[in-house]
């Protein structure tokens, strides 16, 4: 998952990011409202972990901007305030969940995963595409009931393809979603081709079909057409 942590407490945002990175997520940090609005305007995130008490404004403004621009990122509000009114207001304007500080990082992770399932997997822990089956909790994938030996990026790429099945996906969007802002400025995306080639080979080696279609000049399309 690609996550944005909007939190002005540097120590807390770092501890959250460190924990979630170990779990295999891609994390970016915004320390105030201005940075958060800038990042959400230019990037797509699976989930935004959002402190509503920011030094230059209310985190609620991030939710309003997401909804105004019809962006579909999940939102988990963090707040030191244990106020029912704040909770209800956040949920009413479009947040998915609410967690009061202090909290356990394991609970934060579980809630993020729950939001992701609701937004992308219809609430399920498993997704499938014909003979391909993926368990997002165990981060494993099977083809014809044969377990694939995938690297972390190959697994993430497969999930990204299945969720966006039958859509044309640019190489830039793949890089942004799986590697983040640091890599998007590179002149060559040859490493994307390498990951796609390896994933395709592993699927076909165990009898799966070649669903990953190269669309010249654009990117890829995961389709059984």
XYZ file of N, CA and C in Angstrom:
675
model
N 0.821 -1.196 0.000
C 0.000 0.000 0.000
C 0.861 1.255 0.000
N 0.400 2.283 -0.645
C 1.057 3.579 -0.596
C 0.289 4.451 0.393
N 0.994 4.916 1.438
C 0.353 5.615 2.541
C 0.944 7.007 2.715
N 0.092 7.931 3.155
C 0.545 9.268 3.522
C 0.236 9.476 5.000
N 1.268 9.824 5.771
C 1.117 10.093 7.195
C 1.160 11.603 7.392
N 0.046 12.184 7.816
C -0.034 13.620 8.049
C -0.014 13.833 9.551
N 1.136 14.228 10.062
C 1.338 14.319 11.518
C 2.467 15.291 11.806
N 2.212 16.274 12.695
C 3.235 17.277 12.991
C 4.193 16.831 14.092
N 3.878 15.764 14.798
C 4.779 15.210 15.802
C 5.796 14.326 15.073
N 7.021 14.832 14.921
C 8.038 14.140 14.127
C 8.347 12.750 14.656
N 8.457 12.619 15.966
C 8.774 11.320 16.559
C 7.657 10.318 16.297
N 6.411 10.771 16.417
C 5.283 9.871 16.189
C 5.188 9.468 14.723
N 5.318 10.430 13.800
C 5.223 10.101 12.373
C 6.328 9.141 11.957
N 7.528 9.316 12.533
C 8.634 8.407 12.212
C 8.369 7.004 12.744
N 7.850 6.909 13.952
C 7.577 5.579 14.511
C 6.480 4.868 13.722
N 5.459 5.623 13.282
C 4.406 5.042 12.455
C 4.985 4.561 11.126
N 5.776 5.426 10.480
C 6.358 5.075 9.187
C 7.285 3.869 9.302
N 8.134 3.862 10.320
C 9.068 2.744 10.507
C 8.310 1.423 10.658
N 7.245 1.446 11.441
C 6.456 0.232 11.681
C 5.783 -0.241 10.383
N 5.177 0.689 9.658
C 4.429 0.320 8.453
C 5.358 -0.077 7.306
N 6.545 0.511 7.245
C 7.522 0.125 6.220
C 7.971 -1.314 6.438
N 8.190 -1.690 7.690
C 8.555 -3.074 8.002
C 7.457 -4.034 7.542
N 6.217 -3.587 7.606
C 5.099 -4.415 7.161
C 4.943 -4.428 5.639
N 5.811 -3.704 4.959
C 5.816 -3.761 3.501
C 5.135 -2.617 2.790
N 4.778 -1.560 3.518
C 4.083 -0.437 2.901
C 5.065 0.659 2.472
N 4.629 1.469 1.530
C 5.379 2.633 1.079
C 4.802 3.847 1.792
N 5.624 4.555 2.550
C 5.135 5.653 3.390
C 5.766 6.988 3.013
N 4.928 8.031 2.971
C 5.391 9.399 2.837
C 4.826 10.192 4.003
N 5.477 11.292 4.349
C 5.098 12.067 5.528
C 4.863 13.521 5.144
N 3.786 14.093 5.686
C 3.530 15.530 5.608
C 3.432 16.050 7.036
N 4.123 17.149 7.330
C 4.179 17.648 8.698
C 3.160 18.736 8.993
N 2.464 19.204 7.963
C 1.466 20.249 8.185
C 0.415 20.191 7.083
N -0.581 21.059 7.198
C -1.694 21.057 6.245
C -1.228 21.419 4.836
N -0.345 22.407 4.727
C 0.136 22.831 3.405
C 0.811 21.681 2.670
N 1.702 20.960 3.356
C 2.377 19.828 2.735
C 1.382 18.727 2.362
N 0.415 18.495 3.223
C -0.577 17.448 2.972
C -1.397 17.754 1.725
N -1.837 18.992 1.585
C -2.635 19.367 0.417
C -1.804 19.301 -0.855
N -0.534 19.680 -0.764
C 0.354 19.608 -1.921
C 0.541 18.157 -2.367
N 0.792 17.261 -1.409
C 1.036 15.866 -1.748
C -0.218 15.183 -2.287
N -1.374 15.436 -1.692
C -2.598 14.780 -2.165
C -3.047 15.327 -3.515
N -2.618 16.541 -3.847
C -2.957 17.096 -5.166
C -2.150 16.429 -6.271
N -0.924 15.986 -5.944
C -0.019 15.446 -6.957
C 0.152 13.932 -6.913
N -0.387 13.270 -5.876
C -0.171 11.839 -5.708
C -1.468 11.135 -5.330
N -1.486 9.828 -5.584
C -2.605 8.995 -5.182
C -2.146 8.054 -4.080
N -2.933 7.981 -3.008
C -2.587 7.135 -1.868
C -3.715 6.147 -1.600
N -3.332 4.955 -1.149
C -4.344 3.986 -0.753
C -5.032 4.423 0.528
N -4.252 5.001 1.440
C -4.826 5.461 2.702
C -4.014 6.630 3.231
N -4.717 7.579 3.862
C -4.082 8.729 4.489
C -4.333 8.641 5.987
N -3.242 8.619 6.768
C -3.341 8.626 8.220
C -3.244 10.080 8.640
N -4.334 10.640 9.148
C -4.489 12.092 9.210
C -4.718 12.601 10.625
N -3.768 13.389 11.128
C -3.954 14.113 12.384
C -4.807 15.348 12.074
N -5.849 15.577 12.848
C -6.710 16.727 12.538
C -6.214 18.011 13.208
N -5.315 17.886 14.200
C -4.804 19.071 14.877
C -3.452 19.482 14.342
N -3.422 20.102 13.169
C -2.166 20.493 12.528
C -1.818 21.942 12.867
N -0.529 22.308 12.810
C -0.125 23.653 13.250
C -0.661 24.785 12.377
N -0.949 24.513 11.112
C -1.407 25.575 10.207
C -2.847 25.382 9.745
N -3.602 24.552 10.427
C -5.007 24.378 10.048
C -5.537 23.028 10.477
N -6.774 22.779 10.116
C -7.440 21.539 10.504
C -7.236 20.456 9.451
N -6.953 19.246 9.911
C -6.840 18.122 8.992
C -8.128 17.829 8.247
N -9.249 18.321 8.763
C -10.522 18.128 8.066
C -10.473 18.718 6.653
N -9.620 19.749 6.459
C -9.505 20.372 5.136
C -8.971 19.380 4.100
N -8.128 18.460 4.521
C -7.617 17.439 3.596
C -8.757 16.570 3.103
N -9.642 16.185 4.006
C -10.789 15.344 3.616
C -11.686 16.105 2.648
N -11.931 17.362 2.932
C -12.795 18.157 2.043
C -12.193 18.272 0.643
N -10.873 18.464 0.563
C -10.222 18.552 -0.741
C -10.288 17.227 -1.491
N -10.109 16.112 -0.786
C -10.209 14.798 -1.422
C -11.583 14.610 -2.029
N -12.602 14.951 -1.275
C -13.972 14.760 -1.759
C -14.296 15.734 -2.885
N -13.810 16.954 -2.788
C -14.071 17.943 -3.832
C -13.456 17.524 -5.159
N -12.306 16.847 -5.095
C -11.623 16.392 -6.306
C -11.935 14.937 -6.654
N -12.900 14.359 -5.931
C -13.370 12.988 -6.172
C -12.250 11.964 -6.104
N -11.322 12.182 -5.195
C -10.241 11.228 -4.971
C -10.717 10.145 -4.008
N -10.238 8.933 -4.205
C -10.794 7.791 -3.491
C -9.889 7.248 -2.381
N -8.902 8.005 -1.969
C -8.031 7.539 -0.892
C -8.832 7.288 0.380
N -8.484 6.197 1.079
C -9.073 5.980 2.384
C -8.489 6.967 3.384
N -9.233 7.277 4.436
C -8.773 8.235 5.438
C -8.995 7.665 6.833
N -7.917 7.617 7.607
C -7.974 7.242 9.014
C -7.547 8.444 9.838
N -8.468 8.984 10.627
C -8.180 10.167 11.427
C -7.476 9.778 12.720
N -6.419 10.539 13.061
C -5.762 10.434 14.354
C -6.002 11.730 15.110
N -6.316 11.621 16.386
C -6.508 12.835 17.157
C -6.281 12.575 18.631
N -5.728 13.577 19.300
C -5.557 13.489 20.746
C -6.864 13.801 21.458
N -7.807 14.335 20.709
C -9.086 14.712 21.309
C -10.035 13.519 21.312
N -10.524 13.163 22.477
C -11.488 12.061 22.555
C -12.893 12.650 22.544
N -13.171 13.424 21.501
C -14.441 14.137 21.406
C -15.374 13.444 20.436
N -16.579 13.158 20.889
C -17.563 12.523 20.024
C -17.904 13.417 18.844
N -17.959 14.739 19.083
C -18.297 15.659 17.996
C -17.246 15.636 16.895
N -15.954 15.615 17.285
C -14.886 15.542 16.289
C -14.976 14.244 15.495
N -15.221 13.160 16.202
C -15.326 11.852 15.552
C -16.469 11.835 14.552
N -17.629 12.286 14.989
C -18.792 12.285 14.103
C -18.589 13.219 12.918
N -17.981 14.368 13.166
C -17.742 15.318 12.074
C -16.815 14.714 11.031
N -15.744 14.089 11.485
C -14.811 13.470 10.548
C -15.455 12.384 9.722
N -16.219 11.523 10.368
C -16.892 10.445 9.633
C -17.956 10.992 8.690
N -18.654 12.038 9.111
C -19.724 12.596 8.279
C -19.191 13.266 7.017
N -17.973 13.823 7.060
C -17.454 14.492 5.858
C -16.618 13.553 4.989
N -16.499 12.264 5.405
C -15.891 11.312 4.479
C -14.762 10.461 4.995
N -14.354 10.611 6.261
C -13.309 9.736 6.798
C -13.847 8.313 6.946
N -12.947 7.336 6.896
C -13.348 5.935 6.996
C -13.299 5.404 8.422
N -12.412 5.965 9.237
C -12.255 5.458 10.595
C -11.581 6.523 11.443
N -11.549 6.291 12.754
C -11.079 7.290 13.701
C -10.344 6.576 14.821
N -9.140 7.042 15.162
C -8.343 6.426 16.214
C -7.827 7.524 17.141
N -8.095 7.366 18.433
C -7.692 8.369 19.411
C -6.310 8.052 19.968
N -5.465 9.058 20.061
C -4.140 8.898 20.660
C -4.283 8.792 22.181
N -3.412 8.019 22.822
C -2.382 7.130 22.265
C -3.006 5.836 21.751
N -2.289 5.142 20.867
C -2.809 3.914 20.269
C -1.656 2.945 20.050
N -1.993 1.682 19.870
C -0.995 0.670 19.545
C -0.796 0.641 18.032
N 0.442 0.543 17.601
C 0.738 0.525 16.170
C 0.116 -0.678 15.479
N -0.002 -1.794 16.187
C -0.636 -2.975 15.595
C -2.103 -2.704 15.291
N -2.781 -1.947 16.164
C -4.179 -1.604 15.901
C -4.282 -0.641 14.730
N -3.369 0.317 14.666
C -3.346 1.239 13.527
C -3.204 0.463 12.224
N -2.276 -0.479 12.183
C -2.058 -1.285 10.986
C -3.303 -2.079 10.617
N -3.947 -2.665 11.601
C -5.152 -3.459 11.334
C -6.266 -2.592 10.753
N -6.395 -1.387 11.262
C -7.448 -0.491 10.758
C -7.142 -0.025 9.331
N -5.864 0.229 9.046
C -5.479 0.599 7.678
C -5.808 -0.538 6.712
N -5.475 -1.760 7.106
C -5.762 -2.917 6.256
C -7.266 -3.085 6.036
N -8.043 -2.807 7.074
C -9.489 -2.902 6.951
C -10.034 -1.873 5.964
N -9.518 -0.646 6.036
C -9.926 0.398 5.092
C -9.571 0.001 3.665
N -8.364 -0.541 3.490
C -7.923 -0.961 2.163
C -8.842 -2.046 1.599
N -9.209 -3.008 2.438
C -10.104 -4.075 1.969
C -11.454 -3.518 1.552
N -11.978 -2.585 2.334
C -13.286 -2.017 2.003
C -13.243 -1.233 0.697
N -12.153 -0.500 0.478
C -12.060 0.349 -0.711
C -11.744 -0.451 -1.979
N -10.904 -1.476 -1.856
C -10.391 -2.145 -3.048
C -10.801 -3.604 -3.207
N -11.124 -4.265 -2.111
C -11.333 -5.718 -2.165
C -12.725 -6.131 -1.710
N -13.642 -5.157 -1.661
C -15.013 -5.436 -1.228
C -15.048 -6.095 0.147
N -14.103 -5.705 0.990
C -14.081 -6.188 2.358
C -13.459 -7.568 2.551
N -12.949 -8.173 1.488
C -12.430 -9.534 1.563
C -10.908 -9.552 1.758
N -10.416 -10.671 2.305
C -8.964 -10.867 2.442
C -8.357 -11.506 1.201
N -9.207 -11.990 0.305
C -8.713 -12.653 -0.907
C -9.320 -12.019 -2.149
N -8.517 -11.939 -3.183
C -8.987 -11.515 -4.490
C -8.546 -12.560 -5.506
N -9.260 -12.647 -6.593
C -8.910 -13.652 -7.592
C -9.165 -13.112 -8.989
N -8.449 -13.698 -9.927
C -8.632 -13.397 -11.344
C -8.415 -14.701 -12.092
N -9.513 -15.313 -12.491
C -9.476 -16.631 -13.129
C -8.686 -17.622 -12.261
N -7.584 -18.159 -12.762
C -6.847 -19.174 -12.006
C -5.880 -18.573 -10.970
N -5.842 -17.247 -10.867
C -4.942 -16.585 -9.928
C -5.715 -16.215 -8.657
N -5.148 -16.543 -7.519
C -5.763 -16.230 -6.227
C -4.719 -15.576 -5.331
N -5.121 -14.483 -4.675
C -4.206 -13.731 -3.826
C -4.810 -13.566 -2.444
N -4.025 -13.863 -1.423
C -4.413 -13.607 -0.043
C -3.663 -12.375 0.436
N -4.390 -11.284 0.667
C -3.740 -10.023 1.002
C -3.287 -9.968 2.452
N -3.842 -10.814 3.302
C -3.406 -10.836 4.696
C -2.062 -11.550 4.826
N -1.938 -12.698 4.158
C -0.689 -13.445 4.197
C 0.305 -13.028 3.140
N -0.147 -12.124 2.231
C 0.703 -11.638 1.129
C 1.275 -12.805 0.321
N 0.355 -13.692 -0.100
C 0.715 -14.852 -0.905
C -0.200 -14.936 -2.117
N 0.306 -15.567 -3.178
C -0.471 -15.713 -4.400
C -0.298 -17.121 -4.953
N -1.382 -17.642 -5.529
C -1.376 -18.974 -6.116
C -1.879 -18.906 -7.557
N -1.355 -19.772 -8.401
C -1.865 -19.979 -9.744
C -2.161 -21.466 -9.886
N -3.407 -21.776 -10.214
C -3.835 -23.186 -10.264
C -3.488 -23.904 -8.955
N -3.699 -23.176 -7.836
C -3.444 -23.698 -6.479
C -1.972 -24.009 -6.212
N -1.078 -23.487 -7.046
C 0.361 -23.623 -6.827
C 0.881 -22.287 -6.291
N 1.531 -22.328 -5.130
C 2.027 -21.112 -4.495
C 3.167 -20.519 -5.315
N 3.058 -19.220 -5.619
C 4.100 -18.523 -6.362
C 5.177 -18.014 -5.414
N 6.410 -18.093 -5.842
C 7.534 -17.549 -5.078
C 7.816 -16.141 -5.599
N 7.098 -15.164 -5.035
C 7.186 -13.790 -5.510
C 8.024 -12.935 -4.566
N 8.748 -11.980 -5.135
C 9.384 -10.953 -4.313
C 8.288 -10.006 -3.828
N 8.645 -9.142 -2.884
C 7.650 -8.203 -2.360
C 7.092 -7.313 -3.461
N 7.959 -6.791 -4.329
C 7.493 -5.899 -5.392
C 6.671 -6.657 -6.427
N 7.021 -7.902 -6.712
C 6.224 -8.699 -7.655
C 4.836 -8.954 -7.093
N 4.762 -9.231 -5.791
C 3.458 -9.419 -5.160
C 2.629 -8.130 -5.243
N 3.239 -6.998 -4.880
C 2.525 -5.726 -4.927
C 2.078 -5.386 -6.342
N 2.919 -5.711 -7.319
C 2.585 -5.457 -8.717
C 1.397 -6.304 -9.146
N 1.361 -7.571 -8.731
C 0.246 -8.454 -9.074
C -1.058 -7.927 -8.487
N -1.036 -7.518 -7.217
C -2.242 -6.971 -6.585
C -2.694 -5.704 -7.313
N -1.745 -4.841 -7.659
C -2.065 -3.596 -8.360
C -2.696 -3.893 -9.720
N -2.168 -4.892 -10.411
C -2.736 -5.280 -11.706
C -4.162 -5.804 -11.544
N -4.384 -6.695 -10.580
C -5.704 -7.306 -10.426
C -6.745 -6.261 -10.032
N -6.393 -5.374 -9.094
C -7.333 -4.334 -8.677
C -7.698 -3.430 -9.853
N -6.747 -3.227 -10.766
C -6.973 -2.352 -11.931
C -7.152 -3.162 -13.208
N -7.661 -4.381 -13.081
C -7.827 -5.264 -14.239
C -8.654 -4.601 -15.340
N -8.201 -4.802 -16.566
C -8.850 -4.331 -17.796
C -8.729 -2.816 -17.993
N -7.904 -2.163 -17.174
C -7.597 -0.748 -17.378
C -6.161 -0.624 -17.889
N -5.905 0.383 -18.696
C -4.538 0.656 -19.124
C -3.822 1.378 -17.977
N -2.691 0.832 -17.561
C -1.910 1.390 -16.459
C -0.577 1.870 -17.011
N -0.266 3.126 -16.800
C 1.007 3.662 -17.296
C 2.162 3.187 -16.420
N 3.350 3.192 -17.009
C 4.535 2.853 -16.221
C 4.730 3.861 -15.086
N 4.395 5.118 -15.344
C 4.537 6.145 -14.324
C 3.653 5.856 -13.112
N 2.416 5.407 -13.352
C 1.520 5.116 -12.233
C 1.999 3.913 -11.434
N 2.585 2.936 -12.118
C 3.151 1.779 -11.422
C 4.301 2.213 -10.525
N 5.183 3.050 -11.067
C 6.334 3.527 -10.297
C 5.869 4.341 -9.097
N 4.920 5.244 -9.317
C 4.437 6.093 -8.229
C 3.820 5.259 -7.116
N 3.048 4.228 -7.499
C 2.327 3.435 -6.503
C 3.250 2.492 -5.746
N 4.252 1.923 -6.427
C 5.087 0.905 -5.801
C 6.424 1.428 -5.285
N 6.894 2.558 -5.823
C 8.211 3.065 -5.419
C 8.176 4.488 -4.866
N 7.150 5.248 -5.194
C 7.015 6.580 -4.616
C 7.713 7.680 -5.378
N 7.686 8.873 -4.767
C 8.167 10.089 -5.430
C 9.647 10.049 -5.781
N 10.461 9.338 -4.986
C 11.892 9.364 -5.209
C 12.288 8.786 -6.567
N 11.501 7.847 -7.061
C 11.866 7.156 -8.287
C 11.163 7.743 -9.507
N 10.061 8.456 -9.296
C 9.248 8.926 -10.422
C 10.029 9.886 -11.323
N 11.109 10.505 -10.801
C 11.881 11.470 -11.586
C 12.955 10.824 -12.444
N 13.100 9.514 -12.376
C 14.140 8.840 -13.135
C 13.885 8.919 -14.631
N 14.940 8.843 -15.407
C 14.816 8.947 -16.861
C 14.401 7.622 -17.505
N 14.626 6.521 -16.816
C 14.347 5.215 -17.396
C 13.498 4.377 -16.451
N 12.508 3.698 -17.025
C 11.652 2.801 -16.255
C 11.936 1.349 -16.625
N 13.174 1.071 -17.010
C 13.521 -0.298 -17.404
C 13.296 -1.285 -16.269
N 13.458 -0.824 -15.033
C 13.277 -1.728 -13.900
C 11.820 -2.195 -13.788
N 10.863 -1.385 -14.291
C 9.463 -1.814 -14.312
C 9.297 -2.978 -15.272
N 9.894 -2.856 -16.442
C 9.846 -3.943 -17.428
C 10.405 -5.229 -16.836
N 11.493 -5.125 -16.079
C 12.103 -6.313 -15.477
C 11.155 -6.978 -14.490
N 10.503 -6.187 -13.633
C 9.556 -6.748 -12.669
C 8.352 -7.376 -13.371
N 7.849 -6.711 -14.405
C 6.706 -7.245 -15.158
C 7.090 -8.555 -15.837
N 8.261 -8.577 -16.456
C 8.725 -9.788 -17.140
C 8.848 -10.950 -16.162
N 9.418 -10.693 -14.997
C 9.596 -11.757 -14.012
C 8.260 -12.254 -13.476
N 7.332 -11.334 -13.218
C 6.008 -11.729 -12.741
C 5.279 -12.556 -13.789
N 5.319 -12.105 -15.035
C 4.671 -12.844 -16.120
C 5.235 -14.258 -16.237
N 6.551 -14.381 -16.157
C 7.205 -15.684 -16.281
C 6.789 -16.621 -15.150
N 6.737 -16.099 -13.923
C 6.370 -16.940 -12.789
C 4.924 -17.424 -12.887
N 4.038 -16.590 -13.401
C 2.643 -16.996 -13.578
C 2.527 -18.074 -14.645
N 3.212 -17.881 -15.757
C 3.084 -18.804 -16.878
C 3.823 -20.117 -16.624
N 4.868 -20.096 -15.813
C 5.641 -21.307 -15.530
C 4.786 -22.379 -14.869
N 3.786 -21.957 -14.071
C 2.931 -22.924 -13.384
C 1.575 -23.079 -14.078
N 1.518 -22.723 -15.347
C 0.319 -22.970 -16.145
C -0.666 -21.831 -16.236
N -0.305 -20.661 -15.710
C -1.191 -19.513 -15.826
C -1.103 -18.886 -17.210
N -2.132 -18.134 -17.557
C -2.161 -17.471 -18.858
C -1.418 -16.134 -18.786
N -1.056 -15.630 -19.947
C -0.369 -14.348 -20.031
C -1.402 -13.228 -20.051
N -1.710 -12.719 -18.863
C -2.718 -11.657 -18.763
C -2.111 -10.262 -18.862
N -0.793 -10.158 -18.735
C -0.148 -8.849 -18.721
C 0.177 -8.437 -20.153
N -0.621 -7.537 -20.685
C -0.456 -7.086 -22.066
C 0.321 -5.770 -22.105
N 1.310 -5.695 -22.959
C 2.049 -4.450 -23.155
C 1.291 -3.570 -24.132
N 1.006 -2.355 -23.742
C 0.318 -1.391 -24.596
C 1.348 -0.371 -25.058
N 1.749 -0.463 -26.289
C 2.852 0.343 -26.804
C 2.588 1.841 -26.603
N 3.546 2.514 -26.033
C 3.456 3.945 -25.834
C 2.701 4.360 -24.592
N 2.092 3.393 -23.891
C 1.299 3.733 -22.703
C 1.793 2.991 -21.453
N 1.763 1.658 -21.507
C 2.131 0.888 -20.324
C 1.644 -0.537 -20.441
N 0.747 -0.929 -19.510
C 0.306 -2.318 -19.461
C -1.198 -2.399 -19.196
N -1.746 -3.572 -19.526
C -3.147 -3.857 -19.252
C -3.251 -5.306 -18.804
N -3.843 -5.520 -17.635
C -4.029 -6.867 -17.098
C -5.428 -7.318 -17.482
N -5.507 -8.232 -18.457
C -6.813 -8.544 -19.034
C -6.812 -9.939 -19.634
N -7.994 -10.561 -19.648
C -8.154 -11.862 -20.303
C -8.837 -11.726 -21.654
N -8.900 -10.491 -22.171
C -9.504 -10.272 -23.497
C -8.658 -10.925 -24.586
